[in-house]
Amino acid sequence: MPMHGSILVLAPEGRDAEVIGSVLAEIGLATQPCADLPELCRGLGDDVGALVLSEGVLTDIEPLTAWLEAQPRWSDLPIVILTSRRSRQAGRGRQAFFQLLGNVTLLDRPLHREALQSAAQAALRSRERQYRTRSHLQEITQASSRLEERVAERTQALQAEMADRRRAEEQLHQAQKMEALGQLTGGVAHDFNNLLQGIVSCLAVLAPTVPDGTPRELFEAANRSIERGARLTQSLLSFARRQTLMPEPTDLGELLTGMSSLLERSLGGQISVTIQVPPGLPAALIDRAQLESAILNLAINARDAMPGGGRLSLTASVAQIGGGETGRSVTGPAELRPGTYVAIRVADTGTGIDPAVLPHVFEPFFTTKPLDKGSGLGLSMVQGMATQSGGGVHIDSSLGGGTAITLYLPSVAAVTGPPARLTADVERGEGRTVLLVEDDAIVRMGTMALLESQGHQVIEADSGETALALLQDGAEIDALVTDFAMPGMNGAEVVRTVRTLRPGLPALIVTGYADTPDLGEAVRLLRKPFSPNQIAEQLAAMLAE
């Protein structure tokens, strides 16, 4: 096995250094003679394999012992000391002195070739083992370092996983809480809509008989209260995401421009309004009435945040979620899928929102306004409308820095034109027969009276099963008007089953909130509470088809 490391030789007596070098060279060992102890100390290093020293040079050994004591833990440099039997016998107390040098081998003079060569080889073999120990220690250190890095990486990954899990659990808890609130709110709103519908229908029938003066004023006040109640139920249903949306391609430029005068009147003279819509903006696929209500809601919130006046800006743009060729790539709400959206940014210069409050602003019934100034449903309604439409909402705000709320809405290529609307002045019915299916007795009575006041003949049924029995008994009808949410058969099932008996029969589903399935045939929808003109328009359109 080849030996590594040179041997430093300090033997200044006569030709001892030359002879030692020649003897060791015979077996392939390299030596380096040194003139004195300081030169030897300068040549010391980890690459030195051994030392061969004459005992006579060991007078001032402090520099040598200092280097030996400073060796790394793996190193114990072998030293061969050339001595004489006489000096050893005379100075047995020098054993303690030699121990200061550590790994020492004593070699008596006169030197024998084989003994010197054997001692040098043994010293280098000892040094080789030290080198291997050093290599193993380095490998262990590197492995330990890699292990620590991996442990740190895994610890970081586990911490990230735990944080993600906590966020997911919090989101799930929040979603479950909101779902439970949504179910409760949706049910309350549906029942409230039925109550309002009964009042609306009865008041509409009584309207011609109310005299002018105080009775008429009270009558109009009741109607205004019904309108307020209807807006409240729409807010509840928007939060619950259970209102019936009627999305249509909507030109945002035309919509926002058309709302400018309404916004200016609502905000007062101290707040300036700017509207910016770029040309060629895609249309938004949205329920127009719901979007107008949401924008007005945001504007009123902005007004309340600017009691001393300020600026309100409404800006529409294309937002590309997840990157794309057109529009600006943005990071929208977490619920948004990648794609192209149209965004409406409503920004004010108001007081802003406290960071501690910001996470709660979309929660239902949460408000920082006085008790008589807000229901706490405004922003939750906006979020519910946007989310149910396939979009989302993002809010940026800081104390003293104003608030910006961005609505992300699904986009479509273009607007084909303004939707056709029937005139509110609808002709009275001409002896048409309508089958009215409604499980709520008060609503059924009021709606029946309303339809009869418009000239129709009404056959009433309190359930889908009763309606089918009437048709099977031979009842002749021209149109079907049915509530959606009923025990037993719902309105969609009623329409589907009735059309097996009367194919193509005009049908109108009246709903407080429920989404109706696609029946594959024309079915008109009407929200509760509806006005007399609204149901008259729907019936006129159905019967004219």
Short mmCIF file of N, CA and C in Angstrom, two decimals, residues 214-362:
data_model
loop_
_atom_site.label_atom_id
_atom_site.label_comp_id
_atom_site.label_asym_id
_atom_site.label_seq_id
_atom_site.Cartn_x
_atom_site.Cartn_y
_atom_site.Cartn_z
N THR A 214 -106.18 61.22 2.97
CA THR A 214 -105.39 60.41 3.92
C THR A 214 -105.42 58.92 3.60
N PRO A 215 -106.56 58.32 3.21
CA PRO A 215 -106.54 56.89 2.87
C PRO A 215 -105.56 56.57 1.74
N ARG A 216 -105.54 57.45 0.70
CA ARG A 216 -104.62 57.21 -0.41
C ARG A 216 -103.17 57.35 0.04
N GLU A 217 -102.90 58.34 0.89
CA GLU A 217 -101.54 58.52 1.39
C GLU A 217 -101.08 57.29 2.20
N LEU A 218 -101.98 56.80 3.04
CA LEU A 218 -101.64 55.60 3.81
C LEU A 218 -101.45 54.40 2.89
N PHE A 219 -102.27 54.33 1.86
CA PHE A 219 -102.16 53.23 0.89
C PHE A 219 -100.80 53.27 0.20
N GLU A 220 -100.36 54.46 -0.24
CA GLU A 220 -99.06 54.59 -0.90
C GLU A 220 -97.93 54.30 0.07
N ALA A 221 -98.09 54.69 1.34
CA ALA A 221 -97.06 54.40 2.34
C ALA A 221 -96.91 52.89 2.52
N ALA A 222 -98.05 52.19 2.49
CA ALA A 222 -97.98 50.72 2.59
C ALA A 222 -97.24 50.13 1.41
N ASN A 223 -97.50 50.67 0.20
CA ASN A 223 -96.79 50.17 -0.98
C ASN A 223 -95.29 50.44 -0.89
N ARG A 224 -94.94 51.62 -0.37
CA ARG A 224 -93.50 51.92 -0.22
C ARG A 224 -92.86 50.97 0.79
N SER A 225 -93.58 50.64 1.85
CA SER A 225 -93.04 49.68 2.82
C SER A 225 -92.85 48.31 2.18
N ILE A 226 -93.78 47.94 1.31
CA ILE A 226 -93.63 46.66 0.60
C ILE A 226 -92.37 46.68 -0.27
N GLU A 227 -92.12 47.81 -0.95
CA GLU A 227 -90.92 47.92 -1.78
C GLU A 227 -89.66 47.79 -0.93
N ARG A 228 -89.67 48.42 0.24
CA ARG A 228 -88.51 48.30 1.13
C ARG A 228 -88.34 46.86 1.59
N GLY A 229 -89.45 46.20 1.91
CA GLY A 229 -89.37 44.80 2.31
C GLY A 229 -88.85 43.92 1.19
N ALA A 230 -89.27 44.23 -0.05
CA ALA A 230 -88.80 43.45 -1.20
C ALA A 230 -87.30 43.61 -1.39
N ARG A 231 -86.80 44.86 -1.21
CA ARG A 231 -85.35 45.07 -1.33
C ARG A 231 -84.61 44.32 -0.23
N LEU A 232 -85.20 44.29 0.98
CA LEU A 232 -84.56 43.57 2.07
C LEU A 232 -84.49 42.08 1.77
N THR A 233 -85.57 41.51 1.25
CA THR A 233 -85.53 40.08 0.94
C THR A 233 -84.55 39.78 -0.19
N GLN A 234 -84.43 40.70 -1.15
CA GLN A 234 -83.44 40.51 -2.21
C GLN A 234 -82.02 40.52 -1.64
N SER A 235 -81.79 41.38 -0.64
CA SER A 235 -80.47 41.38 0.01
C SER A 235 -80.24 40.07 0.73
N LEU A 236 -81.28 39.59 1.44
CA LEU A 236 -81.14 38.31 2.13
C LEU A 236 -80.87 37.17 1.15
N LEU A 237 -81.60 37.16 0.06
CA LEU A 237 -81.44 36.10 -0.92
C LEU A 237 -80.11 36.19 -1.65
N SER A 238 -79.64 37.42 -1.87
CA SER A 238 -78.33 37.58 -2.50
C SER A 238 -77.24 37.03 -1.60
N PHE A 239 -77.34 37.33 -0.30
CA PHE A 239 -76.37 36.76 0.63
C PHE A 239 -76.46 35.24 0.63
N ALA A 240 -77.68 34.72 0.66
CA ALA A 240 -77.87 33.27 0.70
C ALA A 240 -77.58 32.62 -0.64
N ARG A 241 -77.40 33.44 -1.70
CA ARG A 241 -77.15 32.96 -3.07
C ARG A 241 -78.29 32.05 -3.53
N ARG A 242 -79.51 32.46 -3.19
CA ARG A 242 -80.69 31.68 -3.56
C ARG A 242 -81.70 32.50 -4.34
N GLN A 243 -81.32 33.71 -4.73
CA GLN A 243 -82.25 34.46 -5.54
C GLN A 243 -82.22 33.93 -6.98
N THR A 244 -83.31 34.09 -7.66
CA THR A 244 -83.36 33.67 -9.05
C THR A 244 -82.73 34.75 -9.91
N LEU A 245 -81.59 34.46 -10.47
CA LEU A 245 -80.91 35.42 -11.33
C LEU A 245 -81.35 35.22 -12.77
N MET A 246 -81.43 36.32 -13.49
CA MET A 246 -81.76 36.28 -14.92
C MET A 246 -80.63 36.94 -15.68
N PRO A 247 -79.50 36.22 -15.85
CA PRO A 247 -78.34 36.83 -16.48
C PRO A 247 -78.58 37.09 -17.97
N GLU A 248 -78.05 38.20 -18.43
CA GLU A 248 -78.13 38.55 -19.84
C GLU A 248 -76.88 39.36 -20.19
N PRO A 249 -76.44 39.33 -21.44
CA PRO A 249 -75.29 40.15 -21.84
C PRO A 249 -75.59 41.62 -21.57
N THR A 250 -74.73 42.26 -20.79
CA THR A 250 -74.98 43.63 -20.35
C THR A 250 -73.82 44.52 -20.72
N ASP A 251 -74.11 45.60 -21.41
CA ASP A 251 -73.11 46.60 -21.77
C ASP A 251 -72.83 47.45 -20.53
N LEU A 252 -71.63 47.30 -19.96
CA LEU A 252 -71.32 48.01 -18.72
C LEU A 252 -71.21 49.51 -18.93
N GLY A 253 -70.75 49.91 -20.11
CA GLY A 253 -70.68 51.34 -20.39
C GLY A 253 -72.06 51.96 -20.38
N GLU A 254 -73.00 51.30 -21.03
CA GLU A 254 -74.37 51.82 -21.07
C GLU A 254 -75.01 51.78 -19.69
N LEU A 255 -74.74 50.69 -18.93
CA LEU A 255 -75.34 50.56 -17.60
C LEU A 255 -74.80 51.63 -16.65
N LEU A 256 -73.46 51.79 -16.60
CA LEU A 256 -72.88 52.75 -15.67
C LEU A 256 -73.24 54.18 -16.05
N THR A 257 -73.23 54.48 -17.34
CA THR A 257 -73.61 55.82 -17.78
C THR A 257 -75.06 56.11 -17.42
N GLY A 258 -75.90 55.10 -17.60
CA GLY A 258 -77.31 55.29 -17.27
C GLY A 258 -77.55 55.49 -15.79
N MET A 259 -76.61 55.00 -14.95
CA MET A 259 -76.77 55.16 -13.50
C MET A 259 -76.16 56.45 -12.98
N SER A 260 -75.47 57.22 -13.82
CA SER A 260 -74.73 58.38 -13.34
C SER A 260 -75.63 59.39 -12.64
N SER A 261 -76.78 59.68 -13.22
CA SER A 261 -77.67 60.67 -12.58
C SER A 261 -78.21 60.14 -11.26
N LEU A 262 -78.55 58.83 -11.22
CA LEU A 262 -79.03 58.23 -9.97
C LEU A 262 -77.94 58.29 -8.90
N LEU A 263 -76.70 58.00 -9.29
CA LEU A 263 -75.60 58.04 -8.33
C LEU A 263 -75.38 59.45 -7.80
N GLU A 264 -75.44 60.43 -8.70
CA GLU A 264 -75.22 61.82 -8.27
C GLU A 264 -76.30 62.26 -7.29
N ARG A 265 -77.53 61.86 -7.55
CA ARG A 265 -78.61 62.24 -6.63
C ARG A 265 -78.44 61.53 -5.29
N SER A 266 -78.01 60.27 -5.33
CA SER A 266 -77.87 59.50 -4.10
C SER A 266 -76.70 59.97 -3.25
N LEU A 267 -75.63 60.48 -3.91
CA LEU A 267 -74.41 60.86 -3.19
C LEU A 267 -74.43 62.30 -2.71
N GLY A 268 -75.23 63.13 -3.28
CA GLY A 268 -75.27 64.52 -2.87
C GLY A 268 -74.23 65.35 -3.62
N GLY A 269 -74.24 66.64 -3.37
CA GLY A 269 -73.41 67.55 -4.15
C GLY A 269 -71.96 67.60 -3.73
N GLN A 270 -71.59 67.02 -2.58
CA GLN A 270 -70.22 67.12 -2.10
C GLN A 270 -69.30 66.02 -2.64
N ILE A 271 -69.86 65.07 -3.36
CA ILE A 271 -69.07 63.94 -3.87
C ILE A 271 -69.12 63.95 -5.39
N SER A 272 -67.94 64.01 -6.01
CA SER A 272 -67.87 63.95 -7.46
C SER A 272 -67.80 62.50 -7.92
N VAL A 273 -68.43 62.22 -9.06
CA VAL A 273 -68.50 60.85 -9.59
C VAL A 273 -67.84 60.84 -10.96
N THR A 274 -66.90 59.92 -11.16
CA THR A 274 -66.28 59.73 -12.48
C THR A 274 -66.50 58.28 -12.90
N ILE A 275 -66.79 58.10 -14.18
CA ILE A 275 -67.04 56.78 -14.75
C ILE A 275 -66.12 56.60 -15.94
N GLN A 276 -65.35 55.52 -15.94
CA GLN A 276 -64.42 55.23 -17.03
C GLN A 276 -64.66 53.82 -17.54
N VAL A 277 -65.04 53.72 -18.81
CA VAL A 277 -65.26 52.43 -19.46
C VAL A 277 -64.54 52.45 -20.80
N PRO A 278 -63.54 51.61 -21.03
CA PRO A 278 -62.80 51.64 -22.29
C PRO A 278 -63.67 51.15 -23.44
N PRO A 279 -63.42 51.64 -24.65
CA PRO A 279 -64.18 51.16 -25.81
C PRO A 279 -63.87 49.69 -26.08
N GLY A 280 -64.85 48.99 -26.62
CA GLY A 280 -64.66 47.59 -26.97
C GLY A 280 -64.66 46.64 -25.80
N LEU A 281 -65.10 47.09 -24.63
CA LEU A 281 -65.12 46.22 -23.46
C LEU A 281 -66.14 45.10 -23.67
N PRO A 282 -65.77 43.84 -23.38
CA PRO A 282 -66.75 42.75 -23.49
C PRO A 282 -67.95 42.99 -22.58
N ALA A 283 -69.05 42.38 -22.93
CA ALA A 283 -70.25 42.49 -22.10
C ALA A 283 -70.12 41.58 -20.88
N ALA A 284 -70.84 41.91 -19.83
CA ALA A 284 -70.89 41.09 -18.63
C ALA A 284 -72.16 40.25 -18.66
N LEU A 285 -72.02 38.95 -18.37
CA LEU A 285 -73.18 38.07 -18.29
C LEU A 285 -73.71 38.13 -16.87
N ILE A 286 -74.72 38.96 -16.66
CA ILE A 286 -75.13 39.30 -15.30
C ILE A 286 -76.60 39.66 -15.29
N ASP A 287 -77.22 39.51 -14.12
CA ASP A 287 -78.57 40.00 -13.91
C ASP A 287 -78.48 41.52 -13.76
N ARG A 288 -79.01 42.23 -14.73
CA ARG A 288 -78.83 43.68 -14.78
C ARG A 288 -79.37 44.38 -13.53
N ALA A 289 -80.55 44.01 -13.12
CA ALA A 289 -81.16 44.66 -11.96
C ALA A 289 -80.34 44.41 -10.69
N GLN A 290 -79.85 43.18 -10.55
CA GLN A 290 -79.04 42.86 -9.37
C GLN A 290 -77.72 43.63 -9.39
N LEU A 291 -77.11 43.77 -10.55
CA LEU A 291 -75.85 44.51 -10.64
C LEU A 291 -76.08 45.99 -10.32
N GLU A 292 -77.15 46.57 -10.86
CA GLU A 292 -77.45 47.97 -10.54
C GLU A 292 -77.64 48.15 -9.04
N SER A 293 -78.35 47.21 -8.41
CA SER A 293 -78.57 47.28 -6.96
C SER A 293 -77.25 47.18 -6.20
N ALA A 294 -76.34 46.30 -6.67
CA ALA A 294 -75.05 46.13 -6.00
C ALA A 294 -74.20 47.39 -6.12
N ILE A 295 -74.17 48.00 -7.31
CA ILE A 295 -73.37 49.21 -7.50
C ILE A 295 -73.92 50.36 -6.66
N LEU A 296 -75.25 50.48 -6.62
CA LEU A 296 -75.85 51.53 -5.80
C LEU A 296 -75.53 51.30 -4.32
N ASN A 297 -75.53 50.05 -3.91
CA ASN A 297 -75.18 49.71 -2.53
C ASN A 297 -73.76 50.14 -2.20
N LEU A 298 -72.82 49.85 -3.11
CA LEU A 298 -71.42 50.23 -2.90
C LEU A 298 -71.27 51.75 -2.87
N ALA A 299 -72.02 52.42 -3.74
CA ALA A 299 -71.93 53.88 -3.77
C ALA A 299 -72.45 54.50 -2.47
N ILE A 300 -73.51 53.95 -1.93
CA ILE A 300 -74.05 54.48 -0.67
C ILE A 300 -73.08 54.22 0.48
N ASN A 301 -72.44 53.07 0.48
CA ASN A 301 -71.40 52.81 1.50
C ASN A 301 -70.27 53.81 1.37
N ALA A 302 -69.88 54.12 0.12
CA ALA A 302 -68.81 55.10 -0.09
C ALA A 302 -69.23 56.48 0.39
N ARG A 303 -70.49 56.84 0.14
CA ARG A 303 -70.99 58.13 0.62
C ARG A 303 -70.88 58.23 2.13
N ASP A 304 -71.25 57.16 2.83
CA ASP A 304 -71.19 57.19 4.29
C ASP A 304 -69.75 57.28 4.80
N ALA A 305 -68.79 56.81 3.97
CA ALA A 305 -67.38 56.88 4.36
C ALA A 305 -66.76 58.23 4.02
N MET A 306 -67.50 59.11 3.34
CA MET A 306 -66.99 60.44 2.97
C MET A 306 -67.95 61.52 3.46
N PRO A 307 -68.14 61.66 4.76
CA PRO A 307 -69.12 62.64 5.26
C PRO A 307 -68.76 64.07 4.90
N GLY A 308 -67.49 64.35 4.66
CA GLY A 308 -67.08 65.70 4.27
C GLY A 308 -66.91 65.87 2.78
N GLY A 309 -67.35 64.90 2.00
CA GLY A 309 -67.20 64.97 0.55
C GLY A 309 -65.97 64.22 0.09
N GLY A 310 -65.84 64.08 -1.23
CA GLY A 310 -64.71 63.35 -1.79
C GLY A 310 -64.97 62.96 -3.22
N ARG A 311 -64.30 61.90 -3.65
CA ARG A 311 -64.45 61.44 -5.04
C ARG A 311 -64.81 59.96 -5.06
N LEU A 312 -65.71 59.63 -5.96
CA LEU A 312 -66.08 58.24 -6.21
C LEU A 312 -65.81 57.93 -7.67
N SER A 313 -65.01 56.90 -7.93
CA SER A 313 -64.70 56.54 -9.32
C SER A 313 -65.17 55.11 -9.58
N LEU A 314 -65.80 54.93 -10.75
CA LEU A 314 -66.22 53.61 -11.21
C LEU A 314 -65.46 53.33 -12.50
N THR A 315 -64.66 52.28 -12.48
CA THR A 315 -63.79 51.96 -13.61
C THR A 315 -64.05 50.53 -14.04
N ALA A 316 -64.30 50.34 -15.32
CA ALA A 316 -64.51 49.00 -15.87
C ALA A 316 -63.30 48.61 -16.70
N SER A 317 -62.95 47.32 -16.67
CA SER A 317 -61.79 46.84 -17.42
C SER A 317 -61.91 45.34 -17.63
N VAL A 318 -61.00 44.81 -18.45
CA VAL A 318 -60.90 43.37 -18.65
C VAL A 318 -59.89 42.82 -17.64
N ALA A 319 -60.22 41.74 -16.98
CA ALA A 319 -59.31 41.12 -16.02
C ALA A 319 -59.09 39.68 -16.43
N GLN A 320 -57.84 39.34 -16.68
CA GLN A 320 -57.49 37.98 -17.06
C GLN A 320 -56.97 37.25 -15.82
N ILE A 321 -57.73 36.31 -15.33
CA ILE A 321 -57.33 35.55 -14.16
C ILE A 321 -56.54 34.32 -14.62
N GLY A 322 -55.34 34.19 -14.10
CA GLY A 322 -54.51 33.05 -14.48
C GLY A 322 -53.72 33.28 -15.73
N GLY A 323 -53.63 34.52 -16.24
CA GLY A 323 -52.81 34.83 -17.41
C GLY A 323 -53.57 34.62 -18.70
N GLY A 324 -53.13 35.24 -19.74
CA GLY A 324 -53.76 35.13 -21.04
C GLY A 324 -53.22 36.15 -22.00
N GLU A 325 -53.72 36.13 -23.23
CA GLU A 325 -53.21 37.01 -24.26
C GLU A 325 -53.80 38.40 -24.17
N THR A 326 -55.02 38.53 -23.64
CA THR A 326 -55.65 39.84 -23.58
C THR A 326 -55.93 40.20 -22.15
N GLY A 327 -56.02 41.52 -21.90
CA GLY A 327 -56.33 41.98 -20.57
C GLY A 327 -55.13 41.90 -19.65
N ARG A 328 -55.27 42.49 -18.51
CA ARG A 328 -54.19 42.47 -17.55
C ARG A 328 -54.33 41.25 -16.65
N SER A 329 -53.23 40.56 -16.45
CA SER A 329 -53.26 39.36 -15.61
C SER A 329 -53.26 39.78 -14.15
N VAL A 330 -54.25 39.34 -13.40
CA VAL A 330 -54.38 39.76 -12.00
C VAL A 330 -54.63 38.53 -11.14
N THR A 331 -54.43 38.73 -9.86
CA THR A 331 -54.76 37.71 -8.87
C THR A 331 -56.07 38.11 -8.21
N GLY A 332 -57.15 37.46 -8.60
CA GLY A 332 -58.46 37.83 -8.10
C GLY A 332 -58.82 37.03 -6.86
N PRO A 333 -60.10 37.04 -6.48
CA PRO A 333 -60.55 36.26 -5.33
C PRO A 333 -60.25 34.78 -5.51
N ALA A 334 -60.05 34.09 -4.40
CA ALA A 334 -59.63 32.69 -4.46
C ALA A 334 -60.64 31.81 -5.18
N GLU A 335 -61.94 32.19 -5.14
CA GLU A 335 -62.95 31.32 -5.74
C GLU A 335 -63.02 31.43 -7.26
N LEU A 336 -62.31 32.40 -7.85
CA LEU A 336 -62.39 32.60 -9.29
C LEU A 336 -61.60 31.53 -10.04
N ARG A 337 -62.22 30.99 -11.09
CA ARG A 337 -61.50 30.07 -11.97
C ARG A 337 -60.72 30.88 -13.00
N PRO A 338 -59.64 30.30 -13.55
CA PRO A 338 -58.90 31.02 -14.60
C PRO A 338 -59.81 31.33 -15.79
N GLY A 339 -59.63 32.50 -16.34
CA GLY A 339 -60.45 32.92 -17.48
C GLY A 339 -60.50 34.42 -17.60
N THR A 340 -61.32 34.88 -18.54
CA THR A 340 -61.47 36.31 -18.80
C THR A 340 -62.73 36.83 -18.11
N TYR A 341 -62.57 37.90 -17.37
CA TYR A 341 -63.68 38.52 -16.65
C TYR A 341 -63.71 40.01 -16.98
N VAL A 342 -64.86 40.61 -16.76
CA VAL A 342 -64.93 42.07 -16.78
C VAL A 342 -65.01 42.52 -15.32
N ALA A 343 -64.25 43.54 -15.00
CA ALA A 343 -64.14 43.99 -13.62
C ALA A 343 -64.69 45.41 -13.49
N ILE A 344 -65.43 45.66 -12.44
CA ILE A 344 -65.90 47.00 -12.10
C ILE A 344 -65.27 47.37 -10.76
N ARG A 345 -64.45 48.41 -10.79
CA ARG A 345 -63.76 48.86 -9.57
C ARG A 345 -64.46 50.12 -9.05
N VAL A 346 -64.96 50.05 -7.83
CA VAL A 346 -65.64 51.17 -7.20
C VAL A 346 -64.73 51.67 -6.08
N ALA A 347 -64.13 52.85 -6.28
CA ALA A 347 -63.13 53.35 -5.34
C ALA A 347 -63.56 54.71 -4.79
N ASP A 348 -63.32 54.91 -3.49
CA ASP A 348 -63.64 56.19 -2.87
C ASP A 348 -62.42 56.75 -2.15
N THR A 349 -62.52 57.99 -1.74
CA THR A 349 -61.44 58.65 -1.01
C THR A 349 -61.84 58.85 0.45
N GLY A 350 -62.57 57.90 0.98
CA GLY A 350 -63.13 58.04 2.31
C GLY A 350 -62.18 57.64 3.43
N THR A 351 -62.77 57.35 4.58
CA THR A 351 -62.00 57.09 5.80
C THR A 351 -61.31 55.74 5.79
N GLY A 352 -61.71 54.84 4.92
CA GLY A 352 -61.10 53.52 4.89
C GLY A 352 -61.63 52.62 5.98
N ILE A 353 -61.11 51.40 6.01
CA ILE A 353 -61.60 50.37 6.93
C ILE A 353 -60.46 49.91 7.81
N ASP A 354 -60.73 49.78 9.08
CA ASP A 354 -59.74 49.28 10.04
C ASP A 354 -59.32 47.87 9.64
N PRO A 355 -58.00 47.57 9.61
CA PRO A 355 -57.55 46.22 9.24
C PRO A 355 -58.16 45.12 10.11
N ALA A 356 -58.47 45.42 11.37
CA ALA A 356 -59.09 44.42 12.23
C ALA A 356 -60.53 44.11 11.82
N VAL A 357 -61.16 45.07 11.15
CA VAL A 357 -62.55 44.91 10.72
C VAL A 357 -62.64 44.29 9.33
N LEU A 358 -61.61 44.51 8.51
CA LEU A 358 -61.66 44.14 7.09
C LEU A 358 -62.05 42.68 6.84
N PRO A 359 -61.54 41.70 7.62
CA PRO A 359 -61.92 40.30 7.33
C PRO A 359 -63.39 40.00 7.54
N HIS A 360 -64.14 40.90 8.20
CA HIS A 360 -65.53 40.60 8.55
C HIS A 360 -66.56 41.36 7.71
N VAL A 361 -66.10 42.19 6.77
CA VAL A 361 -67.04 43.09 6.11
C VAL A 361 -68.06 42.37 5.25
N PHE A 362 -67.74 41.16 4.77
CA PHE A 362 -68.68 40.43 3.93
C PHE A 362 -69.59 39.50 4.74
#
